[in-house]
Amino acid sequence: MEIQLTRRTFLKTTTLGLTGLTLGCSIGPWPFDRKFSNVTVWLTISEDNWITIMVPKAEMGQGVSTALPMIVAEELEADWTKVTFALRGELGDYSISGAMGVSGITGGSTSISTMFEPLREMGAAAKEMLVTACAQRWQVEPESLTARNSFITHSTMRSITYGALAEEANLLPIPENPQLKDPSAFSIIGQPLDRLDTPDHIEGRSVFGTDVKVPEMLYAAVRQSPVFGGQVAHFDPSIIEGTTAEAILEIPGGVAVVAKSYWEAEKVAQSLEIDFHIPEEMEALSSEDISQQLTQDLSTPGSQVRLIGDPIAAMESAPIKVEALYVVPFLAHAAMEPMTCTAKVTPESCEVWVPTQGARIVQAVTRANTGLDVSSIEVYPTHLGGGFGRKVESDYVTQAVLASKAVGKPVKVIWSRQEDMQHDYYRPAFKAELKGGIGESTGIISWIGKSAGPSLMAGGFFDFMSTAGFSPLPYDVPNMSAHYVESDFGVPIGWWRSIGSSQNVFFVESFVDELAGAAGEDPLTFRGEHLKNNERRLAVLERVAEMANWGQPVVPGAAQGVALALHGASVLAQIAEVSVDSGGEIRVHTVYCALDCGGVVNPDIVEAQIEGAVIFGLTAALYGEITIENGRVRQSNFHDYPLITMIDAPLVKTTIIKSDARPSGVGEIGVPPIAPAVTNAIFAATGHRVRYLPISLYEFS
C-alpha cells in the first residue's frame, strides 16, 4: 500500500539572523493514522549566496545529506555548486513523528519517502518569498521575474542574488500553497550529482562520534556483564589507586573506568575483577537450547497473521505437496564504528555529541538520567560510522551521561570491539515451517507458513516487523495462511537492516524455488506465472532476467539463482551468479539487481545503497552467526565474526526502472533477497538445498 502525504501547510514564521533567510515548515497528518508533528526543516541563505540546508535525518552513509538538500534546491532553483548542509537531530523544531510509528527515528528506508513533498514545498515557498521580495524592491510584477541558479532576473535582464534579498524575504509571510515544478522540468532531482559530504570525508573534516573533542574531556572504557541480564554485585573501586584512571563507577549492567585517554581507561578496565549477579535462567543458556525452544514453539498454534481462502482444504486436494524447515541465527550489526558518545553534564544543562539514529531517544534517556528539562538538553548528531539499526538504541548514551555526571567533566565513552560484538541488540534467531500444495497446471494452490522467533514489538502489539516479508506474499496464491509464534530467550534483540524481511524473504524465496522444482518448472518462469496480476512486480522480474541473460551464466560452470523482495512500495529482483568448485568453495561472481522504487532523487546514491545492501546481506548469508554458550556470546571480533572482503565481493549491476510514482525506500530492500538468490544458485549448481544459514555451515561437494 502506498501512503500519500496529505497537503501540508507552513506554520512556522521566519526568523532573521544576520546570515539571511531562515525558513521552516510543518507537515500535516498522514492518512492511515500516521502523523507528523513539529517537523521543521530550515535553510539559511548567506549574503555571499551560499545556501545551507539543515538535514534532520541521521547520515550513516546512505546519502541523505545530499539527497534531502537536492529536493529543496530543485524547487528553490538554487545554484547547486553553492549548496551545503548541516546535520540536525529530529528534535524540537526538527521533530518528525510517524516515520516507522516512532518519533525521531532514521530508519525503515523512510527519509526520502516521508520528506519528499514537504521539502519540495519548502523550497518552492522560499523561492516565492525571494521573488516577492525582489518584486517589492524593484517595484515590478512578480510575473516579470525569473528565479534560477540562486539569482532572480527581470525581463530587462537586471539580476540580483538570493543572498542580497534574504533579509527582505524574511519579513514576508510564508506561502501556504507554493507552486511546485512539473517533474518534467527537474534539473537537480533525478541527476547523479556528487555527494556533498565526499570532500569532507576524503580530507578528514567529517566529524564522526569518535572524532568529537571537547575542552577538559575525559575518556571512559566499559566492562559489562558477559552474561545476558547480569548486574554488578561487587567491585573494588580502590583498584584504580596507583593507576592513571581518574574514576570508576557503576553503570547499568557493568562498570565504567574514566581516565585522561581511552587507552589508559581501557587498560584499567581490562584488569577489573567484577562480581556479577547472573539470572539463573540465563547462566546455562545455549544456542542448542534456543534451537530446541524454537522447534517446540513451532508445534504451537501461534497467532494468525493472514488467512486467504481455505489453505487446509486446498492442501488436502493438491497432487503435489512440499514441506521445508528453514533456520537463521542471531546476527550482530558489526558497524565499523563501535558504540561511542560524548556527554557534558552540569547542574543546569547537558550537551550530548553522538552518532545516533534516534536523537529524540537520546534526549529522553538523558532527561531520565539527569532530571533536566528537555529545554536544557542539547543533542548534536555526528556522522555515523555505520548504523544498520544498532544506533537507534541508547545504552551507550546512558553510560556517557552517567560518567560525566559522576566526574563533573565531559566524558567520551568508547566501546572496544569485543564489547560491541558481545553487547549488541541482535537480529533475532528464527525458524520457519512452510508447506505448499501445487495443482495440476495451476501453480501454487495452497501455502501454509508458520515462523517462530523473538518479537521486535513485544507487549501486545501486532508484530508487523517480525512478520514483514513472511506475509503478505509477493505472489498470487489463492489459499494461504501465515502464523507467528513469539519466542523469548532473554537475548537482547533490535532492528537490523531490513528488520523481519532479512529472514522472512530467505524463507519465502527459498520455498518458492522448492515449489518450482517440485512442479518441474524453471524458477524464474514459475515466479512470473504467480505475478500475472501485478504488472509492476512482473516487469521488475523480467528486467532482471534480461540483465542476467537468465539461464546462460557468464562464468563457465556457474549457476544462477533468483529472488524477489518488497519494501513498502519498492520492488527489487536479484539474480546471483554463483560457482561451487570441486573443493566446495563458493564464489559469488555477479549480482544483478532490477529496482522499481518510484521516482529517484539521485540515481548514483540509489545504486550505492543497493551495492552496499548486497554486500551487507551477503556477508550475513555466507558467514553471519552469533552463538550463545552459558548465557554469553561466543564471538568477540572479526576473526570469529568475519565480514566479506574486497577480493571476495561480487560485481553488483543495478538497473533502476523509470517510474512516475512517488519515491519509496531503497536503503534496506537490497539486503533480504541476496541470501535466497545465492542459496538458490547453489542448489542449481550442486543439487544441495541450503535451508540453514549461514552458508558456511555446509560442506559442498
PDB file of C-alpha atoms in Angstrom, residues 340-495:
ATOM      1  CA  THR A 340      30.634   5.911  21.301  1.00  0.00           C
ATOM      2  CA  CYS A 341      29.094   9.010  22.853  1.00  0.00           C
ATOM      3  CA  THR A 342      30.342  12.220  24.449  1.00  0.00           C
ATOM      4  CA  ALA A 343      28.350  13.938  27.183  1.00  0.00           C
ATOM      5  CA  LYS A 344      28.865  17.107  29.199  1.00  0.00           C
ATOM      6  CA  VAL A 345      26.596  17.270  32.229  1.00  0.00           C
ATOM      7  CA  THR A 346      26.328  20.288  34.525  1.00  0.00           C
ATOM      8  CA  PRO A 347      23.716  21.062  37.189  1.00  0.00           C
ATOM      9  CA  GLU A 348      21.980  23.367  34.706  1.00  0.00           C
ATOM     10  CA  SER A 349      22.361  21.631  31.353  1.00  0.00           C
ATOM     11  CA  CYS A 350      23.595  18.692  29.330  1.00  0.00           C
ATOM     12  CA  GLU A 351      25.184  18.500  25.898  1.00  0.00           C
ATOM     13  CA  VAL A 352      25.468  15.216  24.028  1.00  0.00           C
ATOM     14  CA  TRP A 353      27.536  14.588  20.895  1.00  0.00           C
ATOM     15  CA  VAL A 354      26.548  11.255  19.457  1.00  0.00           C
ATOM     16  CA  PRO A 355      26.257   9.132  16.300  1.00  0.00           C
ATOM     17  CA  THR A 356      22.604   8.183  16.630  1.00  0.00           C
ATOM     18  CA  GLN A 357      19.608   7.144  14.566  1.00  0.00           C
ATOM     19  CA  GLY A 358      17.274   8.448  17.257  1.00  0.00           C
ATOM     20  CA  ALA A 359      18.024  11.925  18.593  1.00  0.00           C
ATOM     21  CA  ARG A 360      14.755  12.040  20.485  1.00  0.00           C
ATOM     22  CA  ILE A 361      15.586   8.782  22.243  1.00  0.00           C
ATOM     23  CA  VAL A 362      18.937  10.305  23.213  1.00  0.00           C
ATOM     24  CA  GLN A 363      17.133  13.305  24.628  1.00  0.00           C
ATOM     25  CA  ALA A 364      14.710  11.109  26.576  1.00  0.00           C
ATOM     26  CA  VAL A 365      17.358   8.930  28.223  1.00  0.00           C
ATOM     27  CA  THR A 366      19.436  11.998  29.030  1.00  0.00           C
ATOM     28  CA  ARG A 367      16.468  13.560  30.742  1.00  0.00           C
ATOM     29  CA  ALA A 368      15.803  10.353  32.665  1.00  0.00           C
ATOM     30  CA  ASN A 369      19.391  10.208  33.917  1.00  0.00           C
ATOM     31  CA  THR A 370      19.850  13.893  34.748  1.00  0.00           C
ATOM     32  CA  GLY A 371      16.403  15.115  35.723  1.00  0.00           C
ATOM     33  CA  LEU A 372      16.896  18.081  33.416  1.00  0.00           C
ATOM     34  CA  ASP A 373      14.117  19.549  31.327  1.00  0.00           C
ATOM     35  CA  VAL A 374      14.417  18.880  27.607  1.00  0.00           C
ATOM     36  CA  SER A 375      14.909  22.610  27.064  1.00  0.00           C
ATOM     37  CA  SER A 376      18.247  22.256  28.882  1.00  0.00           C
ATOM     38  CA  ILE A 377      19.432  19.287  26.822  1.00  0.00           C
ATOM     39  CA  GLU A 378      21.246  19.757  23.527  1.00  0.00           C
ATOM     40  CA  VAL A 379      21.873  16.810  21.215  1.00  0.00           C
ATOM     41  CA  TYR A 380      24.464  17.249  18.481  1.00  0.00           C
ATOM     42  CA  PRO A 381      24.326  14.403  15.939  1.00  0.00           C
ATOM     43  CA  THR A 382      27.543  13.393  14.217  1.00  0.00           C
ATOM     44  CA  HIS A 383      28.129  11.276  11.147  1.00  0.00           C
ATOM     45  CA  LEU A 384      27.654   7.571  11.849  1.00  0.00           C
ATOM     46  CA  GLY A 385      30.336   5.023  11.084  1.00  0.00           C
ATOM     47  CA  GLY A 386      27.580   2.549  10.297  1.00  0.00           C
ATOM     48  CA  GLY A 387      24.164   2.313  11.869  1.00  0.00           C
ATOM     49  CA  PHE A 388      22.084  -0.581  10.470  1.00  0.00           C
ATOM     50  CA  GLY A 389      19.548  -0.141  13.283  1.00  0.00           C
ATOM     51  CA  ARG A 390      22.004  -0.570  16.179  1.00  0.00           C
ATOM     52  CA  LYS A 391      22.280   3.148  16.828  1.00  0.00           C
ATOM     53  CA  VAL A 392      18.589   3.510  17.475  1.00  0.00           C
ATOM     54  CA  GLU A 393      19.450   2.132  20.916  1.00  0.00           C
ATOM     55  CA  SER A 394      20.705   4.351  23.729  1.00  0.00           C
ATOM     56  CA  ASP A 395      22.697   2.153  26.132  1.00  0.00           C
ATOM     57  CA  TYR A 396      25.971   3.850  25.242  1.00  0.00           C
ATOM     58  CA  VAL A 397      24.369   7.278  25.689  1.00  0.00           C
ATOM     59  CA  THR A 398      23.264   6.423  29.226  1.00  0.00           C
ATOM     60  CA  GLN A 399      26.829   5.405  30.055  1.00  0.00           C
ATOM     61  CA  ALA A 400      28.331   8.678  28.838  1.00  0.00           C
ATOM     62  CA  VAL A 401      25.746  10.785  30.661  1.00  0.00           C
ATOM     63  CA  LEU A 402      26.234   8.908  33.940  1.00  0.00           C
ATOM     64  CA  ALA A 403      30.025   9.107  33.663  1.00  0.00           C
ATOM     65  CA  SER A 404      30.008  12.856  33.001  1.00  0.00           C
ATOM     66  CA  LYS A 405      27.535  13.420  35.802  1.00  0.00           C
ATOM     67  CA  ALA A 406      29.775  11.484  38.201  1.00  0.00           C
ATOM     68  CA  VAL A 407      33.060  13.261  37.419  1.00  0.00           C
ATOM     69  CA  GLY A 408      31.713  16.724  36.611  1.00  0.00           C
ATOM     70  CA  LYS A 409      33.544  16.918  33.293  1.00  0.00           C
ATOM     71  CA  PRO A 410      32.810  15.979  29.687  1.00  0.00           C
ATOM     72  CA  VAL A 411      33.315  12.252  29.094  1.00  0.00           C
ATOM     73  CA  LYS A 412      33.585  10.306  25.865  1.00  0.00           C
ATOM     74  CA  VAL A 413      32.613   6.643  26.131  1.00  0.00           C
ATOM     75  CA  ILE A 414      34.194   4.312  23.580  1.00  0.00           C
ATOM     76  CA  TRP A 415      33.404   0.619  23.426  1.00  0.00           C
ATOM     77  CA  SER A 416      36.025  -1.916  22.468  1.00  0.00           C
ATOM     78  CA  ARG A 417      35.224  -4.176  19.543  1.00  0.00           C
ATOM     79  CA  GLN A 418      34.687  -7.029  21.995  1.00  0.00           C
ATOM     80  CA  GLU A 419      32.132  -5.041  23.989  1.00  0.00           C
ATOM     81  CA  ASP A 420      30.424  -4.026  20.760  1.00  0.00           C
ATOM     82  CA  MET A 421      30.182  -7.601  19.487  1.00  0.00           C
ATOM     83  CA  GLN A 422      29.050  -9.143  22.768  1.00  0.00           C
ATOM     84  CA  HIS A 423      26.577  -6.471  23.891  1.00  0.00           C
ATOM     85  CA  ASP A 424      24.620  -5.835  20.734  1.00  0.00           C
ATOM     86  CA  TYR A 425      20.885  -5.789  20.142  1.00  0.00           C
ATOM     87  CA  TYR A 426      20.914  -8.721  17.763  1.00  0.00           C
ATOM     88  CA  ARG A 427      18.878  -9.655  14.710  1.00  0.00           C
ATOM     89  CA  PRO A 428      16.653 -12.403  16.148  1.00  0.00           C
ATOM     90  CA  ALA A 429      17.155 -16.101  15.502  1.00  0.00           C
ATOM     91  CA  PHE A 430      14.157 -17.672  13.743  1.00  0.00           C
ATOM     92  CA  LYS A 431      12.791 -20.922  12.429  1.00  0.00           C
ATOM     93  CA  ALA A 432      10.066 -21.254   9.818  1.00  0.00           C
ATOM     94  CA  GLU A 433       7.994 -24.205   8.709  1.00  0.00           C
ATOM     95  CA  LEU A 434       6.448 -23.946   5.252  1.00  0.00           C
ATOM     96  CA  LYS A 435       4.015 -26.227   3.460  1.00  0.00           C
ATOM     97  CA  GLY A 436       2.904 -25.833  -0.120  1.00  0.00           C
ATOM     98  CA  GLY A 437       0.490 -27.530  -2.446  1.00  0.00           C
ATOM     99  CA  ILE A 438       0.749 -27.453  -6.243  1.00  0.00           C
ATOM    100  CA  GLY A 439      -2.197 -28.125  -8.502  1.00  0.00           C
ATOM    101  CA  GLU A 440      -2.254 -29.679 -11.928  1.00  0.00           C
ATOM    102  CA  SER A 441      -1.246 -26.868 -14.301  1.00  0.00           C
ATOM    103  CA  THR A 442      -2.473 -24.276 -11.780  1.00  0.00           C
ATOM    104  CA  GLY A 443       0.676 -23.476  -9.844  1.00  0.00           C
ATOM    105  CA  ILE A 444       0.574 -22.935  -6.094  1.00  0.00           C
ATOM    106  CA  ILE A 445      -2.913 -23.622  -4.753  1.00  0.00           C
ATOM    107  CA  SER A 446      -2.044 -23.726  -1.045  1.00  0.00           C
ATOM    108  CA  TRP A 447       0.576 -22.068   1.142  1.00  0.00           C
ATOM    109  CA  ILE A 448       0.771 -22.625   4.904  1.00  0.00           C
ATOM    110  CA  GLY A 449       3.526 -20.863   6.812  1.00  0.00           C
ATOM    111  CA  LYS A 450       4.492 -20.570  10.450  1.00  0.00           C
ATOM    112  CA  SER A 451       7.506 -18.785  11.906  1.00  0.00           C
ATOM    113  CA  ALA A 452       8.870 -18.658  15.450  1.00  0.00           C
ATOM    114  CA  GLY A 453      11.286 -16.185  16.963  1.00  0.00           C
ATOM    115  CA  PRO A 454      11.659 -13.235  19.333  1.00  0.00           C
ATOM    116  CA  SER A 455       9.336 -10.283  18.833  1.00  0.00           C
ATOM    117  CA  LEU A 456      10.602  -6.823  17.983  1.00  0.00           C
ATOM    118  CA  MET A 457       7.380  -5.327  19.308  1.00  0.00           C
ATOM    119  CA  ALA A 458       6.755  -7.355  22.456  1.00  0.00           C
ATOM    120  CA  GLY A 459       3.998  -6.013  24.627  1.00  0.00           C
ATOM    121  CA  GLY A 460       0.731  -6.785  22.896  1.00  0.00           C
ATOM    122  CA  PHE A 461       1.270  -5.031  19.576  1.00  0.00           C
ATOM    123  CA  PHE A 462       0.737  -6.825  16.281  1.00  0.00           C
ATOM    124  CA  ASP A 463       4.315  -7.530  15.282  1.00  0.00           C
ATOM    125  CA  PHE A 464       4.403  -6.425  11.665  1.00  0.00           C
ATOM    126  CA  MET A 465       8.182  -6.004  11.941  1.00  0.00           C
ATOM    127  CA  SER A 466       8.903  -9.653  12.745  1.00  0.00           C
ATOM    128  CA  THR A 467       6.468 -10.878  10.085  1.00  0.00           C
ATOM    129  CA  ALA A 468       7.499  -8.451   7.327  1.00  0.00           C
ATOM    130  CA  GLY A 469       8.303 -10.427   4.195  1.00  0.00           C
ATOM    131  CA  PHE A 470       6.520 -13.528   5.535  1.00  0.00           C
ATOM    132  CA  SER A 471       3.066 -12.130   4.923  1.00  0.00           C
ATOM    133  CA  PRO A 472       1.663 -10.908   2.647  1.00  0.00           C
ATOM    134  CA  LEU A 473       3.368 -12.875  -0.082  1.00  0.00           C
ATOM    135  CA  PRO A 474       4.599 -11.052  -3.181  1.00  0.00           C
ATOM    136  CA  TYR A 475       2.920 -13.710  -5.339  1.00  0.00           C
ATOM    137  CA  ASP A 476      -0.674 -14.580  -6.219  1.00  0.00           C
ATOM    138  CA  VAL A 477      -1.725 -17.569  -4.109  1.00  0.00           C
ATOM    139  CA  PRO A 478      -5.472 -18.271  -3.783  1.00  0.00           C
ATOM    140  CA  ASN A 479      -5.256 -20.072  -0.453  1.00  0.00           C
ATOM    141  CA  MET A 480      -2.693 -19.143   2.164  1.00  0.00           C
ATOM    142  CA  SER A 481      -2.225 -18.759   5.887  1.00  0.00           C
ATOM    143  CA  ALA A 482       0.589 -17.342   7.996  1.00  0.00           C
ATOM    144  CA  HIS A 483       1.092 -17.750  11.726  1.00  0.00           C
ATOM    145  CA  TYR A 484       3.700 -16.295  14.059  1.00  0.00           C
ATOM    146  CA  VAL A 485       4.830 -17.718  17.406  1.00  0.00           C
ATOM    147  CA  GLU A 486       6.602 -15.320  19.735  1.00  0.00           C
ATOM    148  CA  SER A 487       9.672 -16.786  21.446  1.00  0.00           C
ATOM    149  CA  ASP A 488      11.643 -15.147  24.238  1.00  0.00           C
ATOM    150  CA  PHE A 489      15.119 -16.221  25.302  1.00  0.00           C
ATOM    151  CA  GLY A 490      16.278 -13.124  27.172  1.00  0.00           C
ATOM    152  CA  VAL A 491      18.753 -12.254  24.415  1.00  0.00           C
ATOM    153  CA  PRO A 492      18.689  -8.524  23.547  1.00  0.00           C
ATOM    154  CA  ILE A 493      17.273  -8.019  20.068  1.00  0.00           C
ATOM    155  CA  GLY A 494      16.774  -4.950  17.935  1.00  0.00           C
ATOM    156  CA  TRP A 495      16.301  -3.524  14.476  1.00  0.00           C
TER     157      TRP A 495
END
